mmCIF file of C-alpha atoms in Angstrom:
data_model
loop_
_atom_site.group_PDB
_atom_site.id
_atom_site.type_symbol
_atom_site.label_atom_id
_atom_site.label_comp_id
_atom_site.label_asym_id
_atom_site.label_seq_id
_atom_site.Cartn_x
_atom_site.Cartn_y
_atom_site.Cartn_z
ATOM 1 C CA MET A 1382 -119.513 215.612 392.249
ATOM 2 C CA THR A 1383 -118.562 214.505 388.597
ATOM 3 C CA ALA A 1384 -115.015 213.325 387.821
ATOM 4 C CA PRO A 1385 -112.410 216.343 388.069
ATOM 5 C CA GLU A 1386 -110.803 217.831 385.092
ATOM 6 C CA THR A 1387 -107.303 217.582 384.977
ATOM 7 C CA SER A 1388 -104.977 220.569 384.802
ATOM 8 C CA ALA A 1389 -103.984 220.048 381.031
ATOM 9 C CA GLN A 1390 -107.560 219.673 379.334
ATOM 10 C CA SER A 1391 -106.608 222.182 376.584
ATOM 11 C CA ALA A 1392 -105.919 220.049 373.216
ATOM 12 C CA THR A 1393 -103.224 222.514 372.323
ATOM 13 C CA GLU A 1394 -101.143 221.022 375.650
ATOM 14 C CA ASP A 1395 -99.518 217.582 376.468
ATOM 15 C CA LEU A 1396 -100.986 215.924 379.166
ATOM 16 C CA ARG A 1397 -98.468 215.148 381.668
ATOM 17 C CA ILE A 1398 -98.363 211.537 382.505
ATOM 18 C CA GLY A 1399 -96.209 209.578 385.349
ATOM 19 C CA VAL A 1400 -95.456 206.015 385.365
ATOM 20 C CA ILE A 1401 -95.228 203.953 388.688
ATOM 21 C CA GLY A 1402 -93.368 200.648 388.036
ATOM 22 C CA LEU A 1403 -90.624 200.170 385.273
ATOM 23 C CA GLY A 1404 -90.870 196.516 384.472
ATOM 24 C CA SER A 1405 -91.626 195.181 381.173
ATOM 25 C CA ARG A 1406 -94.725 196.708 380.808
ATOM 26 C CA SER A 1407 -93.637 200.109 381.559
ATOM 27 C CA ALA A 1408 -92.876 199.611 377.690
ATOM 28 C CA LEU A 1409 -96.504 201.390 377.470
ATOM 29 C CA GLY A 1410 -95.169 204.431 378.638
ATOM 30 C CA ARG A 1411 -93.317 204.903 375.244
ATOM 31 C CA HIS A 1412 -96.951 205.207 373.465
ATOM 32 C CA ALA A 1413 -97.766 208.027 376.053
ATOM 33 C CA HIS A 1414 -94.646 209.827 375.618
ATOM 34 C CA ARG A 1415 -95.359 212.210 372.315
ATOM 35 C CA PRO A 1416 -93.706 215.337 373.366
ATOM 36 C CA GLY A 1417 -95.997 218.123 371.536
ATOM 37 C CA GLU A 1418 -98.555 215.609 370.085
ATOM 38 C CA GLY A 1419 -100.635 215.688 372.928
ATOM 39 C CA SER A 1420 -99.071 213.778 376.131
ATOM 40 C CA ARG A 1421 -95.215 213.052 377.424
ATOM 41 C CA VAL A 1422 -93.982 211.254 380.468
ATOM 42 C CA VAL A 1423 -92.804 213.865 383.055
ATOM 43 C CA ALA A 1424 -92.201 211.732 385.921
ATOM 44 C CA VAL A 1425 -91.445 208.035 386.931
ATOM 45 C CA CYS A 1426 -91.297 206.139 390.119
ATOM 46 C CA ASP A 1427 -89.505 202.612 391.118
ATOM 47 C CA LEU A 1428 -87.711 200.854 394.059
ATOM 48 C CA ASP A 1429 -84.864 200.053 391.859
ATOM 49 C CA PRO A 1430 -82.101 202.822 391.157
ATOM 50 C CA GLU A 1431 -81.182 200.950 387.771
ATOM 51 C CA ALA A 1432 -84.630 201.003 386.667
ATOM 52 C CA LEU A 1433 -84.759 204.939 386.721
ATOM 53 C CA ALA A 1434 -80.972 205.097 385.226
ATOM 54 C CA ARG A 1435 -82.945 203.332 382.112
ATOM 55 C CA ALA A 1436 -85.989 205.799 382.432
ATOM 56 C CA ARG A 1437 -83.765 208.762 382.040
ATOM 57 C CA GLU A 1438 -82.455 207.108 378.947
ATOM 58 C CA ARG A 1439 -85.831 206.471 377.449
ATOM 59 C CA TYR A 1440 -87.584 209.974 378.500
ATOM 60 C CA GLY A 1441 -84.465 212.283 378.863
ATOM 61 C CA ASP A 1442 -82.680 213.728 381.619
ATOM 62 C CA GLU A 1443 -85.359 216.133 382.237
ATOM 63 C CA VAL A 1444 -88.118 213.551 383.586
ATOM 64 C CA ARG A 1445 -88.520 213.567 387.132
ATOM 65 C CA THR A 1446 -87.509 210.144 388.924
ATOM 66 C CA THR A 1447 -88.513 209.155 392.574
ATOM 67 C CA THR A 1448 -88.917 205.838 394.777
ATOM 68 C CA ASP A 1449 -92.105 207.300 396.344
ATOM 69 C CA HIS A 1450 -95.192 207.221 394.174
ATOM 70 C CA ARG A 1451 -96.824 209.801 396.505
ATOM 71 C CA ASP A 1452 -94.274 212.503 394.806
ATOM 72 C CA LEU A 1453 -96.534 212.017 391.847
ATOM 73 C CA LEU A 1454 -99.593 212.915 393.727
ATOM 74 C CA ASP A 1455 -98.848 216.967 394.252
ATOM 75 C CA GLY A 1456 -100.287 218.488 390.963
ATOM 76 C CA SER A 1457 -97.291 217.861 388.937
ATOM 77 C CA VAL A 1458 -99.081 214.597 386.667
ATOM 78 C CA ASP A 1459 -102.276 214.894 384.937
ATOM 79 C CA ALA A 1460 -102.681 211.173 384.711
ATOM 80 C CA VAL A 1461 -100.720 207.873 385.793
ATOM 81 C CA LEU A 1462 -99.641 204.560 384.343
ATOM 82 C CA LEU A 1463 -99.659 202.059 387.088
ATOM 83 C CA VAL A 1464 -97.644 199.133 385.905
ATOM 84 C CA THR A 1465 -96.159 197.492 388.952
ATOM 85 C CA PRO A 1466 -96.113 193.885 389.632
ATOM 86 C CA ASP A 1467 -100.149 192.761 390.473
ATOM 87 C CA ASP A 1468 -99.700 192.696 394.273
ATOM 88 C CA ALA A 1469 -98.879 196.466 394.272
ATOM 89 C CA HIS A 1470 -101.901 197.234 392.115
ATOM 90 C CA GLU A 1471 -104.224 197.844 394.989
ATOM 91 C CA ASN A 1472 -102.747 200.142 397.590
ATOM 92 C CA LEU A 1473 -101.180 202.314 395.134
ATOM 93 C CA ALA A 1474 -104.244 202.659 392.562
ATOM 94 C CA VAL A 1475 -106.313 203.678 396.281
ATOM 95 C CA ASP A 1476 -103.511 206.357 397.058
ATOM 96 C CA ILE A 1477 -103.824 207.822 393.271
ATOM 97 C CA LEU A 1478 -107.123 207.680 393.000
ATOM 98 C CA THR A 1479 -108.021 209.352 396.332
ATOM 99 C CA ALA A 1480 -105.849 212.045 395.255
ATOM 100 C CA GLY A 1481 -108.097 212.657 392.295
ATOM 101 C CA VAL A 1482 -105.347 211.719 389.533
ATOM 102 C CA PRO A 1483 -106.957 209.460 386.589
ATOM 103 C CA VAL A 1484 -104.838 206.090 386.620
ATOM 104 C CA TYR A 1485 -104.484 203.669 384.137
ATOM 105 C CA VAL A 1486 -104.236 200.402 385.786
ATOM 106 C CA GLU A 1487 -102.517 197.116 384.475
ATOM 107 C CA LYS A 1488 -104.229 194.299 384.250
ATOM 108 C CA PRO A 1489 -105.314 192.049 386.402
ATOM 109 C CA LEU A 1490 -106.730 195.342 388.292
ATOM 110 C CA THR A 1491 -105.523 193.541 391.887
ATOM 111 C CA ILE A 1492 -105.282 190.174 393.117
ATOM 112 C CA THR A 1493 -108.226 190.062 395.145
ATOM 113 C CA VAL A 1494 -111.852 190.497 394.766
ATOM 114 C CA GLU A 1495 -112.049 192.601 398.022
ATOM 115 C CA GLY A 1496 -109.304 194.476 396.373
ATOM 116 C CA CYS A 1497 -110.940 195.548 392.928
ATOM 117 C CA ASP A 1498 -113.505 196.396 394.963
ATOM 118 C CA ARG A 1499 -111.955 198.606 397.209
ATOM 119 C CA VAL A 1500 -110.435 200.337 394.141
ATOM 120 C CA LEU A 1501 -113.522 200.543 392.187
ATOM 121 C CA ALA A 1502 -115.020 202.376 395.644
ATOM 122 C CA ALA A 1503 -112.282 204.760 395.863
ATOM 123 C CA ALA A 1504 -112.916 205.683 392.419
ATOM 124 C CA ARG A 1505 -116.453 206.397 392.804
ATOM 125 C CA GLU A 1506 -115.815 208.051 395.977
ATOM 126 C CA HIS A 1507 -113.366 210.690 394.560
ATOM 127 C CA GLY A 1508 -114.360 211.011 391.402
ATOM 128 C CA ALA A 1509 -111.171 210.094 389.569
ATOM 129 C CA ARG A 1510 -111.081 208.176 386.390
ATOM 130 C CA LEU A 1511 -110.043 204.637 386.691
ATOM 131 C CA TYR A 1512 -108.947 202.697 383.588
ATOM 132 C CA VAL A 1513 -107.665 198.781 383.156
ATOM 133 C CA GLY A 1514 -105.159 197.871 380.826
ATOM 134 C CA HIS A 1515 -107.278 194.992 379.342
ATOM 135 C CA ASN A 1516 -105.331 195.506 375.809
ATOM 136 C CA MET A 1517 -107.081 192.330 374.073
ATOM 137 C CA ARG A 1518 -110.141 194.421 373.646
ATOM 138 C CA HIS A 1519 -108.331 196.009 371.302
ATOM 139 C CA MET A 1520 -106.327 193.553 369.567
ATOM 140 C CA PRO A 1521 -107.592 192.921 365.777
ATOM 141 C CA MET A 1522 -108.079 189.176 366.327
ATOM 142 C CA VAL A 1523 -110.346 189.730 369.151
ATOM 143 C CA LEU A 1524 -112.495 192.606 367.226
ATOM 144 C CA LEU A 1525 -112.547 190.596 364.893
ATOM 145 C CA LEU A 1526 -114.215 187.636 366.525
ATOM 146 C CA ARG A 1527 -116.540 190.024 368.070
ATOM 147 C CA ASP A 1528 -117.510 191.677 364.955
ATOM 148 C CA LEU A 1529 -118.363 188.365 363.273
ATOM 149 C CA ILE A 1530 -120.639 188.033 366.412
ATOM 150 C CA LEU A 1531 -122.429 191.276 366.438
ATOM 151 C CA ARG A 1532 -123.085 190.986 362.384
ATOM 152 C CA GLY A 1533 -125.047 187.722 363.410
ATOM 153 C CA GLU A 1534 -122.646 185.300 361.247
ATOM 154 C CA ILE A 1535 -123.081 182.434 364.188
ATOM 155 C CA GLY A 1536 -126.567 183.809 365.455
ATOM 156 C CA GLU A 1537 -127.124 183.786 369.246
ATOM 157 C CA VAL A 1538 -123.677 182.752 371.397
ATOM 158 C CA LYS A 1539 -124.074 179.703 373.442
ATOM 159 C CA ALA A 1540 -120.697 178.572 374.231
ATOM 160 C CA VAL A 1541 -116.866 179.797 374.172
ATOM 161 C CA TRP A 1542 -113.863 178.004 374.478
ATOM 162 C CA CYS A 1543 -110.398 179.375 374.962
ATOM 163 C CA ARG A 1544 -107.124 176.839 374.746
ATOM 164 C CA HIS A 1545 -104.144 178.759 375.576
ATOM 165 C CA PHE A 1546 -100.713 177.523 374.653
ATOM 166 C CA VAL A 1547 -98.037 179.423 376.794
ATOM 167 C CA GLY A 1548 -95.182 178.350 374.981
ATOM 168 C CA ASN A 1549 -92.922 180.902 376.661
ATOM 169 C CA GLY A 1550 -94.064 180.133 379.977
ATOM 170 C CA GLY A 1551 -91.043 179.182 381.787
ATOM 171 C CA ASP A 1552 -89.166 182.320 380.924
ATOM 172 C CA TYR A 1553 -92.305 184.766 381.428
ATOM 173 C CA TYR A 1554 -94.050 183.099 384.622
ATOM 174 C CA PHE A 1555 -91.613 181.257 386.686
ATOM 175 C CA LYS A 1556 -88.301 183.100 387.019
ATOM 176 C CA ASP A 1557 -89.309 185.891 388.928
ATOM 177 C CA TRP A 1558 -92.456 187.048 390.970
ATOM 178 C CA HIS A 1559 -95.277 185.701 388.872
ATOM 179 C CA ALA A 1560 -94.602 182.152 390.390
ATOM 180 C CA GLU A 1561 -95.523 183.179 393.831
ATOM 181 C CA ARG A 1562 -99.111 182.866 394.934
ATOM 182 C CA ALA A 1563 -98.462 185.870 397.624
ATOM 183 C CA ARG A 1564 -97.715 187.847 394.645
ATOM 184 C CA THR A 1565 -100.322 186.832 391.937
ATOM 185 C CA THR A 1566 -102.730 184.347 393.397
ATOM 186 C CA GLY A 1567 -102.421 181.955 390.580
ATOM 187 C CA LEU A 1568 -101.936 182.081 386.856
ATOM 188 C CA LEU A 1569 -105.802 181.461 386.421
ATOM 189 C CA LEU A 1570 -105.597 185.079 387.373
ATOM 190 C CA GLN A 1571 -102.343 186.729 386.386
ATOM 191 C CA LYS A 1572 -102.205 185.089 382.934
ATOM 192 C CA ALA A 1573 -105.926 183.926 382.553
ATOM 193 C CA ALA A 1574 -107.434 187.555 383.462
ATOM 194 C CA HIS A 1575 -106.900 188.672 379.690
ATOM 195 C CA ASP A 1576 -109.037 185.532 378.343
ATOM 196 C CA ILE A 1577 -111.566 185.991 380.751
ATOM 197 C CA ASP A 1578 -112.421 189.183 379.901
ATOM 198 C CA VAL A 1579 -112.301 188.494 376.060
ATOM 199 C CA ILE A 1580 -114.808 185.087 376.844
ATOM 200 C CA HIS A 1581 -117.107 187.779 379.128
ATOM 201 C CA TRP A 1582 -117.058 190.039 376.164
ATOM 202 C CA LEU A 1583 -117.520 187.714 373.403
ATOM 203 C CA ALA A 1584 -120.660 185.924 375.320
ATOM 204 C CA GLY A 1585 -121.832 189.130 376.361
ATOM 205 C CA GLY A 1586 -122.222 188.131 379.946
ATOM 206 C CA TYR A 1587 -120.127 187.270 383.302
ATOM 207 C CA THR A 1588 -119.285 184.276 384.949
ATOM 208 C CA ARG A 1589 -121.607 183.367 387.804
ATOM 209 C CA ARG A 1590 -120.250 179.956 388.617
ATOM 210 C CA VAL A 1591 -117.098 178.242 387.998
ATOM 211 C CA THR A 1592 -114.935 174.563 388.560
ATOM 212 C CA GLY A 1593 -111.301 174.729 388.264
ATOM 213 C CA MET A 1594 -108.874 172.051 388.070
ATOM 214 C CA GLY A 1595 -104.967 172.624 387.716
ATOM 215 C CA ALA A 1596 -101.605 171.174 389.104
ATOM 216 C CA LEU A 1597 -98.072 172.149 388.994
ATOM 217 C CA THR A 1598 -96.968 169.514 386.939
ATOM 218 C CA LEU A 1599 -93.264 170.385 385.521
ATOM 219 C CA TYR A 1600 -91.486 173.363 386.841
ATOM 220 C CA GLY A 1601 -91.625 172.329 390.483
ATOM 221 C CA ASP A 1602 -89.204 169.375 389.388
ATOM 222 C CA ILE A 1603 -86.451 171.631 388.252
ATOM 223 C CA THR A 1604 -84.405 172.187 391.293
ATOM 224 C CA ASP A 1605 -81.699 174.908 389.492
ATOM 225 C CA ARG A 1606 -83.353 178.193 391.151
ATOM 226 C CA ALA A 1607 -81.985 181.545 391.180
ATOM 227 C CA ASP A 1608 -82.757 185.086 392.820
ATOM 228 C CA ASN A 1609 -83.294 187.441 389.650
ATOM 229 C CA ARG A 1610 -84.403 190.309 391.219
ATOM 230 C CA GLY A 1611 -82.549 193.565 389.466
ATOM 231 C CA ARG A 1612 -82.808 191.585 386.002
ATOM 232 C CA LEU A 1613 -85.314 191.548 383.276
ATOM 233 C CA MET A 1614 -86.976 189.165 381.704
ATOM 234 C CA LYS A 1615 -84.807 189.909 378.186
ATOM 235 C CA ASP A 1616 -81.874 189.178 380.286
ATOM 236 C CA TRP A 1617 -82.924 185.073 380.472
ATOM 237 C CA PHE A 1618 -85.625 184.603 377.593
ATOM 238 C CA SER A 1619 -84.318 182.183 374.632
ATOM 239 C CA TYR A 1620 -86.060 180.144 372.224
ATOM 240 C CA ASP A 1621 -83.031 177.565 372.761
ATOM 241 C CA ASN A 1622 -84.307 176.935 376.712
ATOM 242 C CA TRP A 1623 -85.939 174.058 375.586
ATOM 243 C CA PRO A 1624 -87.276 171.166 376.233
ATOM 244 C CA PRO A 1625 -88.693 172.821 379.555
ATOM 245 C CA LEU A 1626 -87.236 170.472 381.904
ATOM 246 C CA SER A 1627 -83.769 172.314 380.786
ATOM 247 C CA GLN A 1628 -84.946 175.463 381.966
ATOM 248 C CA ARG A 1629 -82.442 176.752 384.549
ATOM 249 C CA GLY A 1630 -82.678 180.068 386.864
ATOM 250 C CA LEU A 1631 -86.174 178.980 388.235
ATOM 251 C CA HIS A 1632 -87.332 181.373 391.028
ATOM 252 C CA PRO A 1633 -86.790 180.345 394.786
ATOM 253 C CA VAL A 1634 -90.296 179.685 395.288
ATOM 254 C CA ILE A 1635 -92.886 178.349 392.689
ATOM 255 C CA ASP A 1636 -96.218 177.658 393.987
ATOM 256 C CA VAL A 1637 -98.392 178.098 391.612
ATOM 257 C CA GLU A 1638 -99.717 175.911 388.726
ATOM 258 C CA ASP A 1639 -98.376 175.410 385.336
ATOM 259 C CA LEU A 1640 -101.089 173.750 383.715
ATOM 260 C CA SER A 1641 -104.924 174.855 384.783
ATOM 261 C CA MET A 1642 -108.833 175.062 383.422
ATOM 262 C CA ILE A 1643 -111.582 176.392 384.465
ATOM 263 C CA SER A 1644 -115.558 175.665 383.572
ATOM 264 C CA MET A 1645 -117.951 178.795 383.496
ATOM 265 C CA ALA A 1646 -121.475 179.242 383.640
ATOM 266 C CA LEU A 1647 -122.224 182.752 382.483
ATOM 267 C CA ASP A 1648 -125.469 184.700 383.862
ATOM 268 C CA ASN A 1649 -127.039 184.772 380.422
ATOM 269 C CA GLY A 1650 -126.736 180.856 380.202
ATOM 270 C CA VAL A 1651 -123.514 180.890 377.921
ATOM 271 C CA LEU A 1652 -121.391 178.119 378.729
ATOM 272 C CA ALA A 1653 -117.466 178.706 378.743
ATOM 273 C CA SER A 1654 -113.893 177.027 379.163
ATOM 274 C CA TYR A 1655 -110.573 178.348 379.477
ATOM 275 C CA GLU A 1656 -107.526 176.225 379.565
ATOM 276 C CA GLN A 1657 -103.505 177.051 379.864
ATOM 277 C CA CYS A 1658 -100.542 175.155 379.953
ATOM 278 C CA HIS A 1659 -97.051 176.848 380.226
ATOM 279 C CA TYR A 1660 -94.901 174.565 378.595
ATOM 280 C CA THR A 1661 -95.992 173.815 375.220
ATOM 281 C CA PRO A 1662 -93.486 174.055 372.169
ATOM 282 C CA ASP A 1663 -96.000 177.196 370.319
ATOM 283 C CA TYR A 1664 -97.123 180.452 371.825
ATOM 284 C CA TRP A 1665 -100.840 181.346 371.008
ATOM 285 C CA ARG A 1666 -104.483 181.561 372.070
ATOM 286 C CA ASN A 1667 -107.303 179.820 370.017
ATOM 287 C CA TYR A 1668 -111.188 180.911 370.597
ATOM 288 C CA THR A 1669 -113.937 178.888 369.026
ATOM 289 C CA VAL A 1670 -117.304 180.285 369.611
ATOM 290 C CA ILE A 1671 -120.324 178.396 369.083
ATOM 291 C CA GLY A 1672 -123.865 179.896 368.288
ATOM 292 C CA THR A 1673 -127.414 178.826 367.570
ATOM 293 C CA GLU A 1674 -126.040 179.091 363.489
ATOM 294 C CA GLY A 1675 -122.747 178.385 363.442
ATOM 295 C CA ARG A 1676 -119.150 178.569 364.998
ATOM 296 C CA ILE A 1677 -116.100 180.966 364.136
ATOM 297 C CA GLU A 1678 -112.391 179.833 365.171
ATOM 298 C CA ASN A 1679 -109.182 181.774 365.201
ATOM 299 C CA PHE A 1680 -106.001 179.948 363.646
ATOM 300 C CA GLY A 1681 -102.881 182.024 364.814
ATOM 301 C CA ASP A 1682 -103.931 185.316 366.701
ATOM 302 C CA THR A 1683 -101.481 187.887 365.429
ATOM 303 C CA GLY A 1684 -102.049 190.076 362.080
ATOM 304 C CA GLY A 1685 -100.281 188.909 359.029
ATOM 305 C CA LYS A 1686 -99.976 185.104 360.711
ATOM 306 C CA GLY A 1687 -103.249 184.340 361.510
ATOM 307 C CA VAL A 1688 -107.494 183.784 360.257
ATOM 308 C CA VAL A 1689 -110.768 183.538 361.600
ATOM 309 C CA ARG A 1690 -112.549 180.653 360.131
ATOM 310 C CA LEU A 1691 -116.281 180.491 359.992
ATOM 311 C CA TRP A 1692 -118.732 177.511 359.642
ATOM 312 C CA ASN A 1693 -122.502 178.002 358.715
ATOM 313 C CA LYS A 1694 -123.557 175.225 356.776
ATOM 314 C CA ARG A 1695 -124.068 171.427 357.819
ATOM 315 C CA THR A 1696 -120.691 169.515 356.718
ATOM 316 C CA ASP A 1697 -118.731 166.527 357.527
ATOM 317 C CA TYR A 1698 -114.697 167.574 358.305
ATOM 318 C CA ASN A 1699 -114.161 170.914 356.646
ATOM 319 C CA PRO A 1700 -110.577 172.455 357.914
ATOM 320 C CA ASP A 1701 -111.347 175.383 355.379
ATOM 321 C CA GLY A 1702 -114.371 176.277 356.981
ATOM 322 C CA ASP A 1703 -117.044 178.059 355.042
ATOM 323 C CA ALA A 1704 -115.575 181.896 354.754
ATOM 324 C CA THR A 1705 -112.084 182.910 355.923
ATOM 325 C CA PHE A 1706 -111.302 186.349 357.360
ATOM 326 C CA PRO A 1707 -107.583 187.113 357.842
ATOM 327 C CA ILE A 1708 -106.684 188.938 361.102
ATOM 328 C CA PRO A 1709 -105.446 192.935 360.324
ATOM 329 C CA GLY A 1710 -102.893 194.488 361.995
ATOM 330 C CA SER A 1711 -99.460 193.412 362.862
ATOM 331 C CA SER A 1712 -97.318 191.262 364.999
ATOM 332 C CA GLU A 1713 -96.184 193.669 367.146
ATOM 333 C CA GLY A 1714 -97.520 195.005 370.356
ATOM 334 C CA HIS A 1715 -100.367 192.746 370.711
ATOM 335 C CA GLY A 1716 -101.161 193.559 366.826
ATOM 336 C CA GLY A 1717 -101.353 197.476 367.656
ATOM 337 C CA ALA A 1718 -103.536 196.717 370.574
ATOM 338 C CA ASP A 1719 -100.895 198.604 373.364
ATOM 339 C CA ALA A 1720 -100.826 201.685 371.283
ATOM 340 C CA SER A 1721 -104.446 201.809 370.706
ATOM 341 C CA ILE A 1722 -105.544 201.249 374.562
ATOM 342 C CA ILE A 1723 -102.902 204.008 375.554
ATOM 343 C CA ALA A 1724 -104.520 206.574 373.034
ATOM 344 C CA GLU A 1725 -107.822 205.319 374.341
ATOM 345 C CA PHE A 1726 -106.690 206.051 377.972
ATOM 346 C CA LEU A 1727 -105.354 209.363 376.910
ATOM 347 C CA ARG A 1728 -108.737 210.340 375.273
ATOM 348 C CA PHE A 1729 -110.601 209.209 378.128
ATOM 349 C CA VAL A 1730 -108.141 211.570 380.642
ATOM 350 C CA ARG A 1731 -109.309 214.353 378.757
ATOM 351 C CA VAL A 1732 -112.665 213.980 377.834
ATOM 352 C CA GLY A 1733 -114.092 210.559 379.503
ATOM 353 C CA GLY A 1734 -116.773 209.051 377.330
ATOM 354 C CA ALA A 1735 -117.205 205.403 376.168
ATOM 355 C CA THR A 1736 -114.209 202.993 376.251
ATOM 356 C CA ALA A 1737 -113.706 199.435 375.128
ATOM 357 C CA THR A 1738 -112.457 198.533 378.693
ATOM 358 C CA SER A 1739 -114.529 198.517 381.742
ATOM 359 C CA PRO A 1740 -113.636 198.487 385.759
ATOM 360 C CA VAL A 1741 -116.469 196.267 386.029
ATOM 361 C CA ALA A 1742 -115.372 193.705 383.483
ATOM 362 C CA ALA A 1743 -112.253 193.870 385.219
ATOM 363 C CA ARG A 1744 -113.211 193.045 388.228
ATOM 364 C CA GLU A 1745 -115.369 190.397 387.208
ATOM 365 C CA SER A 1746 -112.322 188.698 385.350
ATOM 366 C CA VAL A 1747 -110.655 188.823 388.815
ATOM 367 C CA ALA A 1748 -113.618 187.593 390.652
ATOM 368 C CA THR A 1749 -113.750 184.620 388.305
ATOM 369 C CA GLY A 1750 -109.970 183.983 388.264
ATOM 370 C CA VAL A 1751 -109.708 184.154 392.115
ATOM 371 C CA THR A 1752 -112.745 182.022 392.321
ATOM 372 C CA ALA A 1753 -111.332 179.611 389.836
ATOM 373 C CA THR A 1754 -108.237 179.433 391.538
ATOM 374 C CA GLU A 1755 -110.076 178.622 395.128
ATOM 375 C CA SER A 1756 -111.928 175.717 393.240
ATOM 376 C CA LEU A 1757 -109.090 174.153 392.115
ATOM 377 C CA ARG A 1758 -107.041 174.192 395.062
ATOM 378 C CA ASN A 1759 -110.172 172.709 397.108
ATOM 379 C CA GLY A 1760 -110.755 169.626 395.339
ATOM 380 C CA SER A 1761 -112.358 171.245 392.218
ATOM 381 C CA ILE A 1762 -115.595 171.723 393.739
ATOM 382 C CA PRO A 1763 -118.148 174.359 392.196
ATOM 383 C CA LEU A 1764 -118.040 177.521 393.971
ATOM 384 C CA ASP A 1765 -120.327 180.818 393.105
ATOM 385 C CA VAL A 1766 -118.307 184.022 391.831
ATOM 386 C CA PRO A 1767 -119.224 186.927 394.271
ATOM 387 C CA THR A 1768 -121.210 189.802 392.928
ATOM 388 C CA LEU A 1769 -120.324 193.447 392.796
ATOM 389 C CA ASP A 1770 -122.133 196.009 394.735
ATOM 390 C CA PRO A 1771 -124.893 197.366 392.115
ATOM 391 C CA ALA A 1772 -124.420 201.033 392.873
ATOM 392 C CA LEU A 1773 -120.778 200.243 391.839
ATOM 393 C CA HIS A 1774 -122.078 198.460 388.964
ATOM 394 C CA ASP A 1775 -124.199 201.366 387.754
ATOM 395 C CA TYR A 1776 -121.590 204.063 388.598
ATOM 396 C CA PHE A 1777 -119.089 202.590 386.071
ATOM 397 C CA GLU A 1778 -121.721 201.489 383.705
ATOM 398 C CA ALA A 1779 -122.971 205.214 383.722
ATOM 399 C CA GLY A 1780 -119.404 206.174 382.462
ATOM 400 C CA GLN A 1781 -118.060 207.283 385.681
ATOM 401 C CA GLN A 1782 -119.658 210.517 385.399
ATOM 402 C CA ALA A 1783 -122.551 209.639 387.778
ATOM 403 C CA GLU A 1784 -123.178 212.013 391.041
ATOM 404 C CA VAL A 1785 -121.038 210.866 393.885
ATOM 405 C CA THR A 1786 -120.320 211.913 397.570
ATOM 406 C CA SER A 1787 -116.987 212.591 399.333
ATOM 407 C CA HIS A 1788 -117.231 210.876 402.694
#
């Protein structure tokens, strides 16, 4: 059978959207709540009564609220946004897909390779549309880099380097569940999943061998801890939380690394690296892509605040490059990527078709991050990244329209 049509396929009817998880990424729901314009949020699910109350303020008193995600799988919604903490993705996604409901799963897809493969298998078995929220594929900075590569401005890509300065790391990742291995595996997965996916996209291949290195170098020394359950990141975030060792109210359990890096060998011969530090004063990511005929590099990563520079002539030190390309878009919502990715998901729910994101790529991002973390925690030994079942690969690369058999 092919992927089932939803019950609201008419272009004149709003898709009925459910949202599971009402934390920080649930803000994506506002882009799906366009009553009379194609989609509306009709049901929300969270375990926190206060979060459900906030949802009623956002979507109106008519929105259905529940603490049991299965209440959204009774035919009352046409698609689900799954934006819970990472460790809940696997089982919830499988339940949603088994019910035949299209689902948007926030990145990372899951926190284990086995979990990703289980989700992909459920989507194939039940013919339900699976979409993974790698919104950086819609970021103007990334699209500009990719366009320059596809135009041949630097020849054939041979190396991709990414430095990630996570200036808000203490507030974003060390005061709640993100700080626990049991909830995230590690920040080389949770935080790096975006950038690993972008590296793969720019390089045109997937990582097959990794070496990871890193440590908990700063936040583990802070003894002021707090249970922040029931609070949101906005309740404690402040640029005045500086320098990093002055942070207060960190999560009771911190066993993930705050400084880490990966060396990657891709299946097409490209070599890549990724580095992240969670206590820099500035917050942005820097990509360098080197090809056989030049290189490109971004300075700043949002519209109106950054540029991409191209070097394609031999020279000594040249800080301005041979050409400069302003990054388009705004600095809000990941440069407009949040709105764009939800629009693509909703179109995919209605009519299917090609998408910028890819469940296979999402799985490969997780597999790389998980394997790099395993390497990091075992003496930085080189490790091979587990490969995906070819049948699953082919099904998703065909656009989730291949014939499938229910078991």
